Amino acid sequence: MQTCRDGDRTEWSWWHEPSQFRLLVPWPKIDFKMLGRKQSLRPEPILADYGPDETLNESADIEWTWIRRLLRLSALVSLVSVCLNTPRTFDRHRFLQYGTFGADLVVTFLFTAEMIAKMHHRGIIRGPNAYFRDRWCRFDASMVFFLWVSIILQMFEMVNLAPEYSYLSILRAPRPLIMIRFIRVFLKFSMPKSRINQIFKRSSQQIYNVTLFFLFFMSLYGLLGVQFFGELRNHCVLEGTNHSKITINSLAIPDTYCSTDKESGYQCPQGMECMRLKISKYKQGFAGFDEFATSIFTVYQAASQEGWVYVMHRAVDSLPGWRAPLYFVTMIFFLAWLVKNVFIAVITETFNEIRVQFQQMWGTRGSGRLTDDNATKIITGNDTGWKIVQIDGDKQRGLAPWFFQVVLTSAAFRLLGMGAILANAVVTATMHFTIEDNNDNRGSIMDKYYHIEMGFTAFFCVEAMFKIWCLGLRGYIRQSIHKFELLLAIGTTIRLIPMLYQTEFTYFQVLRVVRLIKASPMLEDFVHKIFGPGKKLGSLVIFTMCLLIITSSISMQLFCYLEEFTKFETFPEAFMSMFQILTQEAWVEVMDETMVRTSDTLAPIVAVYFILYHLFVTLIVLSLFVAVILDNLQLDEDIKKLKQLKFREQSAEIKETLPWRLRIFERFPDSPRMARLNKLPSDFILPKVRESFMRQFVSEVEDEDNINPVILGNHKLNWCEDDPLLYRKQKILKLLTPTLRLRSMNKLLKRYFVTALVSDSNNQRMVLGDSGPIPIPTKPGLGPQGTINYKHRFDQRKSMRRSIRSGSLKMKQTYEHFLENGHPGALSRMLRSPHDIDIKLLQAKKQQAEMRRNQREEDLRENHPLFDTPLFSVPRESRFRRICQLIVSARYDPKLRDPITGQERKLKYKRLHNLLGLVTYLDWVMIFVTTLSCISMGFESPSFRVMKEPLLQLAEYGFVVMMSLELSLKILADGLVFTPNALLKDSAGILDLFIYIVSLVFVSWLPDEVPPASGAQALMVLRCLRPLRIYNLVPHMRKVVSELCRGFKEILLVSILLIVLMFVFASYGVQLFGGQLARCNDPNITSRVDCIGMFRRRIFVTKMRLDPGENETYPSLYVPRVWSNPRRFDFDNIGNAMLALFETLSFKGWLDIRDVLGKSVAPHGHHAVYIHVFVFLGCMIGLTLFVGVVIANYSENKGTALLTVDQRRWCDLKKRLKIAQPLHLPPRPDGHPVRAFAYDITQNIWFKRFIALQVLINSALLCIRWEKEGIATMRLSTISTVLTCIFLVEVLMKVIAFTLRGYWQSRRNRYDLFVTLMGVAWVIVWHLSTKNSDFLLTFGYTVIILRFFTITGKHATLKMLMLTVVVSVYKSFFIIMGMFLLIVFYGFAGVIMFGTVKYGEGLSRHANFGTATRGVAMLFRIVTGEDWNKIMHDCMIQPPYCTPGRNFWETDCGNKTAALAYFCSFYVIITYIVLNLLVAIIMENFTLFYSNEEDALLSYADIRNFQNTWNIVDIHQRGLIPVRRVKFILRLLRGRLEVDPQKDRLLFKHMCYELERLHNGEDVTFHDVLNMLSYRSVDIRKALQLEELLAREELEYIIEEEVAKQTIRCWLEGCLKRIRASNLANQKQHSSLLAGLRAETYLHTEPSAETTGSANFGLTPATPSLTGTALSSSSVTSPAAATSSAFDTVTQNTAPFVQQLSTTESQKAVPIKQKHGRSVDMSEVSVTNASSSSRSDSVSSGSDTKRLSFLVAGNNTTPGPPVTEPWEEQQSAQSFQTSTTKPPPTFGHKKSGELHPQGFYGRRLGDIRCWWGEIMTSEDHMD
């Protein structure tokens, strides 16, 4: 690339092959940051200014700077023009018609001129850079075309050639897309275009796959809906009604669906009949299950959790009651909670990848609070950590004296400011209005607060000026918080102008409370973590707003021609409608109202349009917000590693102090039990002296000032150096703390040495063998528990060797440093860095802490007889207590071990055994008793009370008795409070005791009268806590609760932020709307004075669009006129306002607020912006914070939050491998032609596709409802019979091909066989029966539905996603059960509190708390958010709108306070927290199953390759193969797992020996080999965590050492065989000449051989008896003994290690000289170390052996296979390989994911060769 500067322009020339082009870009537009980035190897055009390929859109001869800006402005003007171009807008503002026409003319002329200029310069079609060859140019041309169409259409409308409300306005719909031209200027990417296309292609592919999976479940429930429900058209009508003339007065009030079957559904009351109505969908509604398309439409609506309850109630009334709840509950669970949340996982994973690629565009994360970026900072540190301190952020820059600078930085000044803000918020919160307040009263109230506000505003203005005076203007505005304060001060000052007081300037006053965030550093850091990186969140908000603007304009142009339809008549209404769909609140109504006003042809298209928009904004845009929040909560990779080290240090340090209930014994004097001995016999064994008694004579030395430091070792005591009597002897026993022998010592020395002696004895017991670290004491004295404190450590040579991985950069630096310093101390000092933490040291620390804690308990147990004594009365070691402990702790042991081998037995149904061993037998009994008690409570109701029913009382007494026995046994076994394992040691025991006390009091009392809101009713509500006791009895549920509680801090912070947000908007609403929302219920009355008397009000009858008949009116009744606020909200005080906004956070009720504010308070609608802004901030951002925080806490509790990307992928890979199973596909039966033919057919891809097509055709038969007497049913059943025969033939062919045993091994085949047999049974019964029954129909379509599930097994993507959902359900089982128990608790409590409340807007015949079953069903509805606020307000009803009673079952009133606490707590806990746990689990499993093929360590293709290879070798399909056959698998593998036994010979040996060592030569399983390959395919230093890394390195070290020994042994044996063969050949040549002297020659052979051996195998470099020629020409007995010439050269160089052995029959092994005088005894079988009895000697000799192995393996030659491999196996292995496989890649070009020989590096080979040369030189000098 060449660059030149010419004026204000820069010319870049890019040369490409075979063509070149030149790009001219204006100088101001150059992005030097972008140019400075490292480019790819193949240069590509950078996306500058516009977007993809936009660099070619500009002419090289024209300066485009001002033209570009003009065109961007024209695009914006065109968007504004099309937003104003509607008939309704022109009717209201006629001048806009001419204004938009003129603007469109100018814009169209400019874009047309641009298009013509580009065509002229670049060409139209021909040429490489032609205009229509560029996609952005084609987009611009299409926009020009639609601009001209719009102008022509508007001309026709202006001259009345086209009607105003014409469908031709649809032609303007594409025009808003011109906004893309304005937006793409901000898309500046610094990446190659190919990489961007790759990312978006992969992302779109993932989204497509997940959408396909979503459609699969929708199709499943669509088919089920058609067969379950069909047409729901039965209504209760007046008797004698003509079905062809149905009017609104013919229906029941309210309209009710009914059933014609007398045994199921709802039966119409007397005077009415159940009739099937035949009316069009435009009147009845589009939702239903008439056919498959309508069913899919209804299923999607229900999956959006909007309006599904009403469809379910229709089905409940029309059909048997079990169908609808089962259908809709499972559909909500799978579709709405599981499958749809997979989109969040997809978007999050995609966003993470894009974020990594676009890090330059997004920017880096913030580093903390809102501080001065330009201030000088220094780093200060202490023992606890490091921190950055700002030293001159507030230094004097202004004119204020030094005293005022001190005041400014003082804490009192800041507290004064925060106190003023808090006082202002409190004063504002006291503002309240009533319905009786008129405008005059409101004015007087606002005047009073006006004067108060003047005082606060003056104070904050003075504060701002004081800071400016002290810091200077430039220093003041340098900080962001000061800018915010100054903006608030200016805004509130302007607000004090009387005409602006009650306007939008009120926002400046209410935003003052946001400054309180600075008062909490924790909250401030959390806010900055979320909102600090503002580019991502800000860009997403801008993207969402642009999307809303574009879609609103398009929708407005599509539907503005519909008359009397206000949803899209102007742009504001269209924007509110599309925003309403975004929030999912009543979005179905928008779609239905639009479909009703269109024709039959356009209605489906309209439905598809709105569904696609809803699908995009709810599943993708909202998921993007979650992804951004999660990304902001994540840590950087480096910080994760530091956090991991810190977490390991913390986990190693357990709490040493005892709990307070045990420490209380330390306050009492010691009173141990003493024994007096008068006579001591000679054979009496002295008892063990109590250590606590010995400690009384030892003083703990804590301070260095008490005793001068002692430097141990060869140094002497500083404070005793003048004493000539002090000397040190050589100690016999090697202690951790060296002891000193003194001739005479003072009392202080005695105490010190006794202390050291005790501490050393304790530490000796804690040492973890010879591999543990040796601590060096830095300060003499005892720790808190009598052990010496250590700070530094020294690693032994062995652990030091094994903690370094060969070839890594860290090892290289460490090794070089080791050689430079020349002693191990330098290496040990390097390892003392904070990043090099020895896991064994951490384990030792943890063990020491546990021992200290246990020691303290033992001391208390020795010195206090009442310690660990239940109830201070049961003896500690009594037999009675042991029996109680045995009963309490007895449990089933699922891990049964073989008494002979000690190995764990393999049991069938292992999960069932593990479930039985989950808790103790006593807990199982109590779980059963508690479940029975909860079932009995489920039968209670206000009319069926426990106080009056003996059966319910019996269950209550039984629970209390059983719990009394349980608690008694646990207390007698482990104590109540003051024992180590007491019942009340944690909150679980406290809850158990509380539930027991409440149950006992209730059983003892059983009150006959329970007044509302009384103590008796509160006691009954507390009794409903009984189901929560299962949390304590099941450990996994208790773990779920503890994990939620551990993340309470972040949840609390999010709650505080939302409360602050609600307070700001609530305060604004009170000041502007307080007292102004009250209206008369008669819409014709506008004055309160006239709101009196009675009027007729229309009654709501039905949602169907029916009109009255002739001479009929709408049903109505007389009601009194009432002046009141809206029913469910008002802004008269801060409490009611915050409640209304809290309901809005759930997307419920905000439409009512919008309509009331838009029509009543501000007819022009500017106040409606208020609620839209709050919904967007509170719901789109605030609620996603809950999702992000809960997911982040779940990841942190699971231990995955701190994992790096490589570690996370490794964890996913291990889980993926654990799930993988052998294919169970038998091999092709070549010996049986028939079976082989069937095998080839069944395994053919076209046969599989044919079967999949038949499955789809079979499933399509359910698109029409099967009825008893339907004609279509017989035809469909016939087709189903034919398809069942085809499936039967498939099964038979597979059985023939695989045999029955081979066919049965596959689970998928078993499922296919089960479904096929069911289908055959149905066909037989169907054709033999004479009468079609409902059972046969249900059985028939059940078989087809089961067959439909086989589609997931035939599609790889569906299979992976199905596994994600299935495993998510399995892992979330305890979370689901916990949620169910919580719902049961709330259901029982709801029956007690609201069981008799009168019906209202939300409570009805279907939804109420009359029984526990209905209460639980309604709470499940509330979990989905369906009208929960209406139910809450119905339960808050108070007199005079209800009838009070003496007891709670005699009144129909509610309880306002109880309803608020009940519903708000339930909705927050379940919806905001528990349901988000399901999202976290799905995200975890999504990365597990749906891995990326490029990023995964081992992809599914690699695992499938291994499965196919295993299936070939495992011919018996047992899942086990002999270990000797592993080498066959390794030779057959391809892809990332490919291993070449010739080029990767050393790795091949390591892998084979690893399995042999781990399994002792026995059979290996599928997972054994796969796990070994997985370890060899990753970089373990990056992927493995510390503990696993050390264990793996230890194993690999042993493997390398043993393989090196085997290699040397094989090499020496080969040498000996060659020598023997050479000697035998020489003997045969001379046998004829020496035949007569054989006896005499034999006598002299042995000494001559020894002489020859010393000559030939001595230390001379060149030996004529063992040359490369001789060795190469020598005969060998097997290919394993054959070596190349290069290998012979190595043999010559290593000759000093070999001494010739005699060829006599009595050959003896001769020691071979090695380094440092060590010798190795060599024989024909093995090579062993002479000093192998010593561990250290064996390790040292192993080091030398390992060096020899690298010397042999380090050569670049390709030696043959090891000699230990038999000749037959080599031949079979070679014949086993196929000749058609591609040649393996060379070693130097392997990919990062491929296997590589670990520990094989050139530098180490060079070091060994240098070492060998030094030995040769030294021994030559010795000779």
mmCIF file of C-alpha atoms in Angstrom, residues 784-921:
data_model
loop_
_atom_site.group_PDB
_atom_site.id
_atom_site.type_symbol
_atom_site.label_atom_id
_atom_site.label_comp_id
_atom_site.label_asym_id
_atom_site.label_seq_id
_atom_site.Cartn_x
_atom_site.Cartn_y
_atom_site.Cartn_z
ATOM 1 C CA PRO A 784 -4.007 -18.901 67.118
ATOM 2 C CA GLN A 785 -4.180 -22.630 67.766
ATOM 3 C CA GLY A 786 -0.651 -23.360 68.878
ATOM 4 C CA THR A 787 1.042 -23.946 65.542
ATOM 5 C CA ILE A 788 3.794 -21.912 63.983
ATOM 6 C CA ASN A 789 2.807 -19.307 61.393
ATOM 7 C CA TYR A 790 4.451 -19.776 57.982
ATOM 8 C CA LYS A 791 4.677 -17.387 55.115
ATOM 9 C CA HIS A 792 7.221 -18.843 52.678
ATOM 10 C CA ARG A 793 7.830 -22.293 51.400
ATOM 11 C CA PHE A 794 10.472 -24.297 49.620
ATOM 12 C CA ASP A 795 9.578 -26.878 47.017
ATOM 13 C CA GLN A 796 11.431 -30.130 46.973
ATOM 14 C CA ARG A 797 13.232 -31.159 43.836
ATOM 15 C CA LYS A 798 10.613 -33.713 42.911
ATOM 16 C CA SER A 799 7.618 -31.434 43.207
ATOM 17 C CA MET A 800 9.580 -28.724 41.474
ATOM 18 C CA ARG A 801 10.235 -30.969 38.491
ATOM 19 C CA ARG A 802 6.699 -32.152 38.219
ATOM 20 C CA SER A 803 5.118 -28.729 38.376
ATOM 21 C CA ILE A 804 6.766 -27.630 35.133
ATOM 22 C CA ARG A 805 5.320 -28.664 31.812
ATOM 23 C CA SER A 806 7.835 -29.324 29.087
ATOM 24 C CA GLY A 807 8.009 -26.915 26.263
ATOM 25 C CA SER A 808 5.869 -24.146 27.681
ATOM 26 C CA LEU A 809 7.096 -20.586 27.726
ATOM 27 C CA LYS A 810 6.981 -20.560 31.498
ATOM 28 C CA MET A 811 9.173 -23.675 31.677
ATOM 29 C CA LYS A 812 11.617 -22.191 29.232
ATOM 30 C CA GLN A 813 12.068 -19.028 31.256
ATOM 31 C CA THR A 814 12.258 -20.968 34.487
ATOM 32 C CA TYR A 815 14.789 -23.419 33.090
ATOM 33 C CA GLU A 816 17.013 -20.648 31.773
ATOM 34 C CA HIS A 817 16.844 -18.847 35.084
ATOM 35 C CA PHE A 818 17.728 -22.085 36.795
ATOM 36 C CA LEU A 819 20.839 -22.510 34.629
ATOM 37 C CA GLU A 820 21.915 -18.921 35.100
ATOM 38 C CA ASN A 821 21.836 -19.005 38.864
ATOM 39 C CA GLY A 822 23.128 -22.533 39.141
ATOM 40 C CA HIS A 823 21.232 -23.628 42.244
ATOM 41 C CA PRO A 824 17.656 -24.621 43.018
ATOM 42 C CA GLY A 825 17.105 -21.697 45.344
ATOM 43 C CA ALA A 826 16.664 -19.341 42.430
ATOM 44 C CA LEU A 827 13.910 -21.513 41.044
ATOM 45 C CA SER A 828 12.174 -21.686 44.389
ATOM 46 C CA ARG A 829 12.246 -17.898 44.632
ATOM 47 C CA MET A 830 10.599 -17.651 41.219
ATOM 48 C CA LEU A 831 7.846 -19.962 42.330
ATOM 49 C CA ARG A 832 6.995 -17.703 45.231
ATOM 50 C CA SER A 833 5.084 -15.316 42.996
ATOM 51 C CA PRO A 834 1.388 -14.986 43.759
ATOM 52 C CA HIS A 835 0.467 -16.744 40.511
ATOM 53 C CA ASP A 836 2.365 -19.954 41.332
ATOM 54 C CA ILE A 837 0.274 -21.450 44.097
ATOM 55 C CA ASP A 838 1.026 -25.003 45.049
ATOM 56 C CA ILE A 839 -2.225 -26.866 45.422
ATOM 57 C CA LYS A 840 -0.648 -29.161 47.997
ATOM 58 C CA LEU A 841 0.212 -26.182 50.145
ATOM 59 C CA LEU A 842 -3.419 -25.059 49.976
ATOM 60 C CA GLN A 843 -4.561 -28.544 50.865
ATOM 61 C CA ALA A 844 -2.158 -28.597 53.783
ATOM 62 C CA LYS A 845 -3.480 -25.251 54.985
ATOM 63 C CA LYS A 846 -7.026 -26.524 54.799
ATOM 64 C CA GLN A 847 -6.120 -29.673 56.646
ATOM 65 C CA GLN A 848 -4.317 -27.686 59.305
ATOM 66 C CA ALA A 849 -7.323 -25.412 59.748
ATOM 67 C CA GLU A 850 -9.580 -28.427 60.130
ATOM 68 C CA MET A 851 -7.222 -29.947 62.663
ATOM 69 C CA ARG A 852 -7.107 -26.715 64.648
ATOM 70 C CA ARG A 853 -10.873 -26.561 64.708
ATOM 71 C CA ASN A 854 -11.109 -30.206 65.744
ATOM 72 C CA GLN A 855 -8.420 -29.581 68.354
ATOM 73 C CA ARG A 856 -10.447 -26.827 69.939
ATOM 74 C CA GLU A 857 -13.485 -29.091 70.044
ATOM 75 C CA GLU A 858 -11.379 -31.827 71.654
ATOM 76 C CA ASP A 859 -10.104 -29.368 74.231
ATOM 77 C CA LEU A 860 -13.645 -28.355 75.115
ATOM 78 C CA ARG A 861 -14.670 -31.991 75.200
ATOM 79 C CA GLU A 862 -11.804 -32.808 77.624
ATOM 80 C CA ASN A 863 -12.179 -29.826 79.912
ATOM 81 C CA HIS A 864 -15.993 -29.468 80.021
ATOM 82 C CA PRO A 865 -18.032 -32.571 80.863
ATOM 83 C CA LEU A 866 -21.266 -30.941 79.601
ATOM 84 C CA PHE A 867 -19.821 -30.207 76.173
ATOM 85 C CA ASP A 868 -21.447 -32.280 73.399
ATOM 86 C CA THR A 869 -24.055 -33.473 75.866
ATOM 87 C CA PRO A 870 -27.607 -33.287 74.497
ATOM 88 C CA LEU A 871 -29.877 -31.300 76.805
ATOM 89 C CA PHE A 872 -27.024 -31.351 79.370
ATOM 90 C CA SER A 873 -28.413 -34.648 80.590
ATOM 91 C CA VAL A 874 -27.761 -37.410 78.041
ATOM 92 C CA PRO A 875 -24.257 -38.812 78.620
ATOM 93 C CA ARG A 876 -21.824 -38.233 75.817
ATOM 94 C CA GLU A 877 -20.882 -41.871 75.235
ATOM 95 C CA SER A 878 -24.062 -43.506 76.466
ATOM 96 C CA ARG A 879 -25.552 -46.451 74.682
ATOM 97 C CA PHE A 880 -28.931 -44.756 74.457
ATOM 98 C CA ARG A 881 -27.405 -41.838 72.540
ATOM 99 C CA ARG A 882 -25.584 -44.173 70.183
ATOM 100 C CA ILE A 883 -28.857 -45.923 69.399
ATOM 101 C CA CYS A 884 -30.473 -42.564 68.653
ATOM 102 C CA GLN A 885 -27.556 -41.564 66.458
ATOM 103 C CA LEU A 886 -27.791 -44.859 64.607
ATOM 104 C CA ILE A 887 -31.501 -44.294 63.930
ATOM 105 C CA VAL A 888 -30.947 -40.707 62.816
ATOM 106 C CA SER A 889 -27.954 -41.342 60.530
ATOM 107 C CA ALA A 890 -28.958 -44.711 59.020
ATOM 108 C CA ARG A 891 -29.210 -44.534 55.239
ATOM 109 C CA TYR A 892 -28.986 -46.693 52.153
ATOM 110 C CA ASP A 893 -25.491 -46.949 50.679
ATOM 111 C CA PRO A 894 -25.715 -46.994 46.883
ATOM 112 C CA LYS A 895 -21.949 -47.491 46.464
ATOM 113 C CA LEU A 896 -21.692 -51.184 47.212
ATOM 114 C CA ARG A 897 -18.172 -52.525 46.939
ATOM 115 C CA ASP A 898 -16.881 -55.972 46.272
ATOM 116 C CA PRO A 899 -15.457 -57.396 49.519
ATOM 117 C CA ILE A 900 -12.620 -59.103 47.640
ATOM 118 C CA THR A 901 -11.459 -56.561 45.080
ATOM 119 C CA GLY A 902 -12.756 -53.481 46.872
ATOM 120 C CA GLN A 903 -14.099 -52.040 43.613
ATOM 121 C CA GLU A 904 -17.512 -50.512 43.284
ATOM 122 C CA ARG A 905 -20.101 -52.894 41.947
ATOM 123 C CA LYS A 906 -21.939 -52.079 38.775
ATOM 124 C CA LEU A 907 -25.634 -51.887 39.544
ATOM 125 C CA LYS A 908 -28.601 -51.620 37.277
ATOM 126 C CA TYR A 909 -30.764 -48.537 37.678
ATOM 127 C CA LYS A 910 -27.902 -46.684 39.329
ATOM 128 C CA ARG A 911 -29.856 -43.436 39.463
ATOM 129 C CA LEU A 912 -32.604 -45.116 41.438
ATOM 130 C CA HIS A 913 -30.041 -46.402 43.916
ATOM 131 C CA ASN A 914 -28.525 -42.939 44.217
ATOM 132 C CA LEU A 915 -31.986 -41.512 44.815
ATOM 133 C CA LEU A 916 -32.578 -43.982 47.635
ATOM 134 C CA GLY A 917 -29.287 -42.999 49.216
ATOM 135 C CA LEU A 918 -29.986 -39.304 48.892
ATOM 136 C CA VAL A 919 -31.273 -38.900 52.467
ATOM 137 C CA THR A 920 -31.485 -41.013 55.611
ATOM 138 C CA TYR A 921 -34.256 -43.463 56.304
#
